[in-house]
Amino acid sequence: MDVKVNEYEQVIYETPASNVARIVMNRPGRRNAQGITMTYELDDAFKRACHDSKINVIILAASGDHWNSGHDVSGEGPRNPPPDHVTGLWSDYGGKGWEGAYGREREIYLEITERWRNAPKPVIGEIQGSVISGGMILAWMCDLIVCSDDARFRDATAVEMGIAGVEFWQHPYEMSVRQAKEWLMTGGWMTAQEAERRGMVNQVVPRDQLVARTLELAEDIAGGNPFTMKLVKQAMNFAQDQMGRKASVDFGFHLHQIGHMQAMMNSGIPIDIESMPPAMRATIEKAIAASDTLAAR
């Protein structure tokens, strides 16, 4: 089939097989860093697939060498979503103190991701290359993950930003508590093979087989009764939530905000810039300088 919808700037929507939609993050020059434009194009694409009665399974993929490098911190593109794109009820993103920042992150990282996680149709992550910090949020909202043997995962928010983990704080539900602690406290890379051992991904395949194997799995599931698949997903998600997942995600989000506020009080910047690697620090400082210049006009 391979029908593509090209009206998006940073996302490709295609139907590579019967009853399967493939949503592709398409910003390879930025290693698919997620900004406002991509976030709401993804939201539209997920809604399109979920509302299409011909689609039973959704694949979330990415173009280029790397799946997702996290939040876009370049300062390019819109900072806030247009009012008609907002999916939740929080607003006033320019509010005084931490009110604006809290509402913004609640909308674009917590609530929208939780809604994607609870999409009625199975979502399969097709992952290659690096997945860093905010990229983990997009990985963890997937029901199944197939990754290439060169994939690797990292949440660097604790060691490089002074924050206790990404906004969608699902770490102890993706691996054991001790494994999650070590991973966050060291900020190290997790290989695809280790992620499979810990139960965070379903399958690891050679890079050149990733697309075909993910599609094969999607077609296998899409061939089943679609309503039954919806019920299976609901049952599993409910069981995980009964184990405290949703409460932990919400609490982790609030700790994330405290980390931002602590850094803001210490340095006037909502992240611990002193802990960052030089290249990322330079990007942040450039974005801050551009913002200051714009505000002075």
CSV table of C-alpha atoms in Angstrom, one decimal:
chain,number,residue,atom,x,y,z
A,1,MET,CA,0.0,0.0,0.0
A,2,ASP,CA,2.6,2.6,1.2
A,3,VAL,CA,0.2,5.6,1.0
A,4,LYS,CA,1.9,8.7,2.4
A,5,VAL,CA,0.2,11.9,3.7
A,6,ASN,CA,2.7,14.7,3.2
A,7,GLU,CA,1.0,17.8,4.8
A,8,TYR,CA,3.2,17.6,7.9
A,9,GLU,CA,6.5,19.4,8.3
A,10,GLN,CA,8.2,17.0,10.6
A,11,VAL,CA,6.2,13.8,10.5
A,12,ILE,CA,5.4,11.3,7.7
A,13,TYR,CA,2.1,9.3,7.8
A,14,GLU,CA,2.0,6.2,5.7
A,15,THR,CA,0.1,2.9,5.4
A,16,PRO,CA,2.8,0.3,4.5
A,17,ALA,CA,0.4,-2.6,4.7
A,18,SER,CA,-3.3,-3.4,5.1
A,19,ASN,CA,-4.6,-2.2,8.5
A,20,VAL,CA,-1.3,-0.7,9.5
A,21,ALA,CA,-0.3,2.9,9.9
A,22,ARG,CA,3.3,4.0,10.2
A,23,ILE,CA,4.0,7.4,11.8
A,24,VAL,CA,7.6,8.5,11.1
A,25,MET,CA,9.4,11.3,13.0
A,26,ASN,CA,11.1,13.1,10.1
A,27,ARG,CA,13.7,15.5,11.4
A,28,PRO,CA,16.9,13.6,10.8
A,29,GLY,CA,19.1,16.6,10.7
A,30,ARG,CA,18.2,17.2,14.4
A,31,ARG,CA,18.2,13.5,15.2
A,32,ASN,CA,14.4,13.9,15.5
A,33,ALA,CA,14.5,16.2,18.5
A,34,GLN,CA,11.0,16.8,19.6
A,35,GLY,CA,9.7,20.4,19.6
A,36,ILE,CA,6.3,21.9,19.5
A,37,THR,CA,5.7,21.3,15.8
A,38,MET,CA,6.6,17.6,16.0
A,39,THR,CA,4.6,17.1,19.2
A,40,TYR,CA,1.3,18.3,17.7
A,41,GLU,CA,1.9,16.7,14.3
A,42,LEU,CA,2.4,13.4,16.1
A,43,ASP,CA,-0.8,14.1,18.0
A,44,ASP,CA,-2.7,14.7,14.8
A,45,ALA,CA,-1.2,11.6,13.2
A,46,PHE,CA,-2.1,9.4,16.2
A,47,LYS,CA,-5.6,10.8,16.2
A,48,ARG,CA,-5.8,10.1,12.4
A,49,ALA,CA,-4.8,6.5,12.9
A,50,CYS,CA,-7.0,5.9,15.9
A,51,HIS,CA,-10.1,7.3,14.2
A,52,ASP,CA,-9.5,5.4,11.0
A,53,SER,CA,-11.6,2.2,11.1
A,54,LYS,CA,-9.2,0.6,8.6
A,55,ILE,CA,-6.2,0.9,10.9
A,56,ASN,CA,-5.7,-1.8,13.6
A,57,VAL,CA,-2.0,-1.2,14.5
A,58,ILE,CA,0.2,1.8,14.6
A,59,ILE,CA,4.0,1.9,14.2
A,60,LEU,CA,6.0,4.8,15.5
A,61,ALA,CA,9.3,5.1,13.6
A,62,ALA,CA,11.9,7.7,12.8
A,63,SER,CA,14.0,8.7,9.8
A,64,GLY,CA,17.8,8.9,9.8
A,65,ASP,CA,20.4,7.2,11.9
A,66,HIS,CA,18.8,8.0,15.3
A,67,TRP,CA,15.3,7.5,16.7
A,68,ASN,CA,15.1,10.5,19.0
A,69,SER,CA,17.6,12.8,20.7
A,70,GLY,CA,15.1,14.2,23.2
A,71,HIS,CA,13.5,17.6,23.6
A,72,ASP,CA,14.5,20.3,21.1
A,73,VAL,CA,16.6,22.8,23.2
A,74,SER,CA,17.8,24.8,20.2
A,75,GLY,CA,15.2,27.6,20.7
A,76,GLU,CA,14.1,27.3,17.1
A,77,GLY,CA,10.5,27.0,16.3
A,78,PRO,CA,7.5,27.9,18.4
A,79,ARG,CA,7.9,27.6,22.2
A,80,ASN,CA,4.2,27.1,23.0
A,81,PRO,CA,1.4,25.4,21.0
A,82,PRO,CA,-1.3,27.5,19.3
A,83,PRO,CA,-4.4,27.6,21.5
A,84,ASP,CA,-6.4,25.6,19.0
A,85,HIS,CA,-3.9,22.7,19.2
A,86,VAL,CA,-3.8,22.4,23.0
A,87,THR,CA,-5.3,19.1,24.0
A,88,GLY,CA,-5.7,19.7,27.8
A,89,LEU,CA,-7.3,22.3,30.0
A,90,TRP,CA,-4.1,23.9,31.4
A,91,SER,CA,-3.1,27.1,29.7
A,92,ASP,CA,-1.5,30.5,30.6
A,93,TYR,CA,2.0,29.3,29.5
A,94,GLY,CA,3.3,32.8,30.1
A,95,GLY,CA,2.1,32.8,33.7
A,96,LYS,CA,4.3,34.4,36.4
A,97,GLY,CA,6.7,32.4,38.6
A,98,TRP,CA,6.6,28.7,37.7
A,99,GLU,CA,3.0,28.6,36.7
A,100,GLY,CA,3.5,29.0,33.0
A,101,ALA,CA,6.4,26.5,32.8
A,102,TYR,CA,4.4,24.0,34.9
A,103,GLY,CA,1.3,24.3,32.7
A,104,ARG,CA,3.4,24.1,29.5
A,105,GLU,CA,5.3,20.9,30.5
A,106,ARG,CA,2.1,19.3,31.9
A,107,GLU,CA,0.5,19.8,28.5
A,108,ILE,CA,3.3,18.9,26.1
A,109,TYR,CA,5.1,16.1,28.0
A,110,LEU,CA,2.8,14.6,30.7
A,111,GLU,CA,-0.8,14.7,29.6
A,112,ILE,CA,-0.3,14.3,25.8
A,113,THR,CA,2.0,11.3,26.3
A,114,GLU,CA,-0.4,9.7,28.8
A,115,ARG,CA,-3.1,10.0,26.2
A,116,TRP,CA,-0.9,8.5,23.5
A,117,ARG,CA,0.0,5.6,25.9
A,118,ASN,CA,-3.7,4.9,26.3
A,119,ALA,CA,-4.5,5.1,22.6
A,120,PRO,CA,-7.0,2.2,21.9
A,121,LYS,CA,-4.9,0.6,19.2
A,122,PRO,CA,-1.6,-1.2,19.7
A,123,VAL,CA,1.5,1.0,19.1
A,124,ILE,CA,4.8,-0.6,18.1
A,125,GLY,CA,8.0,1.4,18.4
A,126,GLU,CA,10.5,0.8,15.6
A,127,ILE,CA,13.7,2.1,17.1
A,128,GLN,CA,17.3,2.5,15.7
A,129,GLY,CA,20.3,4.4,16.9
A,130,SER,CA,20.2,6.6,20.0
A,131,VAL,CA,17.2,7.4,22.2
A,132,ILE,CA,18.1,10.1,24.7
A,133,SER,CA,16.2,11.6,27.7
A,134,GLY,CA,13.0,13.0,26.2
A,135,GLY,CA,13.1,10.4,23.6
A,136,MET,CA,12.5,7.8,26.3
A,137,ILE,CA,9.1,9.3,26.8
A,138,LEU,CA,8.1,8.5,23.3
A,139,ALA,CA,9.6,5.0,23.6
A,140,TRP,CA,7.7,4.2,26.8
A,141,MET,CA,4.3,5.2,25.5
A,142,CYS,CA,4.7,2.4,22.9
A,143,ASP,CA,3.0,-1.0,23.8
A,144,LEU,CA,5.8,-3.1,22.0
A,145,ILE,CA,9.3,-2.2,21.0
A,146,VAL,CA,11.4,-3.7,18.2
A,147,CYS,CA,14.8,-2.2,18.1
A,148,SER,CA,18.0,-2.6,16.0
A,149,ASP,CA,21.0,-4.2,17.5
A,150,ASP,CA,22.8,-0.9,17.5
A,151,ALA,CA,20.1,1.0,19.4
A,152,ARG,CA,21.0,2.5,22.8
A,153,PHE,CA,19.1,4.3,25.5
A,154,ARG,CA,20.0,7.0,28.0
A,155,ASP,CA,18.2,9.3,30.4
A,156,ALA,CA,20.8,12.0,31.1
A,157,THR,CA,18.5,14.4,33.0
A,158,ALA,CA,19.9,13.5,36.5
A,159,VAL,CA,23.6,13.7,35.7
A,160,GLU,CA,23.5,16.5,33.2
A,161,MET,CA,20.5,18.7,34.1
A,162,GLY,CA,20.0,18.3,37.8
A,163,ILE,CA,16.6,16.7,37.4
A,164,ALA,CA,15.4,13.4,38.7
A,165,GLY,CA,14.3,11.9,35.4
A,166,VAL,CA,12.2,12.8,32.3
A,167,GLU,CA,8.7,14.2,32.7
A,168,PHE,CA,7.0,10.9,31.9
A,169,TRP,CA,8.6,9.2,34.9
A,170,GLN,CA,8.0,5.5,34.1
A,171,HIS,CA,11.5,4.2,35.0
A,172,PRO,CA,10.6,1.5,37.7
A,173,TYR,CA,7.9,0.1,35.4
A,174,GLU,CA,10.3,-0.5,32.6
A,175,MET,CA,13.0,-2.3,34.6
A,176,SER,CA,13.7,-3.3,38.2
A,177,VAL,CA,13.9,-0.5,40.8
A,178,ARG,CA,17.6,-1.1,41.4
A,179,GLN,CA,18.4,-1.1,37.7
A,180,ALA,CA,16.4,2.1,37.2
A,181,LYS,CA,18.3,3.8,40.1
A,182,GLU,CA,21.7,2.8,38.7
A,183,TRP,CA,20.7,3.9,35.2
A,184,LEU,CA,19.5,7.3,36.4
A,185,MET,CA,22.3,7.9,38.9
A,186,THR,CA,25.1,7.1,36.5
A,187,GLY,CA,23.5,8.5,33.3
A,188,GLY,CA,25.1,5.7,31.3
A,189,TRP,CA,24.0,4.1,28.0
A,190,MET,CA,21.9,1.0,28.0
A,191,THR,CA,22.5,-1.2,24.9
A,192,ALA,CA,19.7,-2.8,23.0
A,193,GLN,CA,20.7,-6.2,24.3
A,194,GLU,CA,20.6,-5.0,27.9
A,195,ALA,CA,17.2,-3.3,27.3
A,196,GLU,CA,15.9,-6.6,26.1
A,197,ARG,CA,17.3,-8.4,29.1
A,198,ARG,CA,15.6,-5.9,31.4
A,199,GLY,CA,12.3,-6.3,29.6
A,200,MET,CA,12.2,-2.8,28.2
A,201,VAL,CA,12.1,-3.9,24.6
A,202,ASN,CA,10.5,-7.0,23.0
A,203,GLN,CA,12.9,-7.8,20.2
A,204,VAL,CA,16.4,-6.9,19.0
A,205,VAL,CA,17.1,-7.4,15.3
A,206,PRO,CA,19.9,-6.5,12.9
A,207,ARG,CA,19.6,-2.9,11.6
A,208,ASP,CA,18.9,-4.0,8.1
A,209,GLN,CA,15.9,-6.1,9.2
A,210,LEU,CA,14.3,-3.6,11.6
A,211,VAL,CA,11.7,-2.1,9.2
A,212,ALA,CA,10.7,-5.5,7.8
A,213,ARG,CA,10.5,-7.2,11.2
A,214,THR,CA,8.5,-4.4,12.8
A,215,LEU,CA,6.0,-4.5,9.9
A,216,GLU,CA,5.8,-8.3,10.2
A,217,LEU,CA,4.9,-8.0,13.8
A,218,ALA,CA,2.4,-5.2,13.1
A,219,GLU,CA,0.7,-7.3,10.4
A,220,ASP,CA,0.5,-10.3,12.7
A,221,ILE,CA,-1.3,-8.3,15.3
A,222,ALA,CA,-3.4,-6.4,12.8
A,223,GLY,CA,-4.7,-9.8,11.5
A,224,GLY,CA,-6.4,-10.5,14.9
A,225,ASN,CA,-9.8,-9.2,16.1
A,226,PRO,CA,-9.2,-5.5,16.5
A,227,PHE,CA,-11.7,-5.1,19.3
A,228,THR,CA,-10.0,-7.9,21.2
A,229,MET,CA,-6.6,-6.2,20.8
A,230,LYS,CA,-8.1,-3.1,22.2
A,231,LEU,CA,-9.4,-5.0,25.2
A,232,VAL,CA,-6.0,-6.7,25.8
A,233,LYS,CA,-4.3,-3.3,25.8
A,234,GLN,CA,-6.8,-1.8,28.2
A,235,ALA,CA,-6.5,-4.8,30.5
A,236,MET,CA,-2.7,-4.6,30.6
A,237,ASN,CA,-2.6,-0.9,31.0
A,238,PHE,CA,-5.1,-1.1,33.8
A,239,ALA,CA,-3.1,-3.8,35.6
A,240,GLN,CA,0.0,-1.6,35.4
A,241,ASP,CA,-1.9,1.4,36.7
A,242,GLN,CA,-3.2,-0.6,39.6
A,243,MET,CA,0.4,-1.3,40.5
A,244,GLY,CA,0.8,2.5,41.0
A,245,ARG,CA,2.2,3.5,37.6
A,246,LYS,CA,0.0,6.5,37.1
A,247,ALA,CA,0.5,7.8,40.6
A,248,SER,CA,4.3,7.4,40.2
A,249,VAL,CA,4.4,9.1,36.9
A,250,ASP,CA,2.5,12.1,38.3
A,251,PHE,CA,4.7,12.2,41.4
A,252,GLY,CA,7.8,12.0,39.2
A,253,PHE,CA,6.6,14.8,37.1
A,254,HIS,CA,6.2,17.0,40.2
A,255,LEU,CA,9.8,16.1,41.3
A,256,HIS,CA,10.9,17.0,37.8
A,257,GLN,CA,9.4,20.5,38.3
A,258,ILE,CA,11.1,20.8,41.7
A,259,GLY,CA,14.4,20.1,39.9
A,260,HIS,CA,13.7,22.9,37.4
A,261,MET,CA,12.8,25.3,40.2
A,262,GLN,CA,16.0,24.5,42.2
A,263,ALA,CA,18.2,25.2,39.2
A,264,MET,CA,16.2,28.3,38.5
A,265,MET,CA,16.7,29.6,42.0
A,266,ASN,CA,20.5,28.8,41.9
A,267,SER,CA,21.4,30.1,38.5
A,268,GLY,CA,18.4,31.7,36.8
A,269,ILE,CA,18.2,28.9,34.3
A,270,PRO,CA,15.8,25.9,34.8
A,271,ILE,CA,18.5,23.3,34.3
A,272,ASP,CA,21.8,22.7,36.0
A,273,ILE,CA,23.9,24.0,33.1
A,274,GLU,CA,27.2,23.5,34.9
A,275,SER,CA,26.7,19.7,34.7
A,276,MET,CA,26.1,19.7,31.0
A,277,PRO,CA,28.6,18.4,28.4
A,278,PRO,CA,30.2,21.3,26.4
A,279,ALA,CA,28.3,20.9,23.2
A,280,MET,CA,24.9,20.8,24.8
A,281,ARG,CA,25.8,23.7,27.1
A,282,ALA,CA,26.8,25.8,24.1
A,283,THR,CA,23.4,25.0,22.4
A,284,ILE,CA,21.6,26.1,25.6
A,285,GLU,CA,23.6,29.3,26.0
A,286,LYS,CA,23.0,30.2,22.3
A,287,ALA,CA,19.2,29.7,22.8
A,288,ILE,CA,19.3,31.8,25.9
A,289,ALA,CA,21.2,34.6,24.2
A,290,ALA,CA,18.8,34.6,21.2
A,291,SER,CA,15.8,34.7,23.6
A,292,ASP,CA,17.4,37.6,25.5
A,293,THR,CA,18.0,39.5,22.3
A,294,LEU,CA,14.4,39.0,21.2
A,295,ALA,CA,13.1,40.2,24.6
A,296,ALA,CA,15.2,43.3,24.4
A,297,ARG,CA,13.7,44.5,21.1
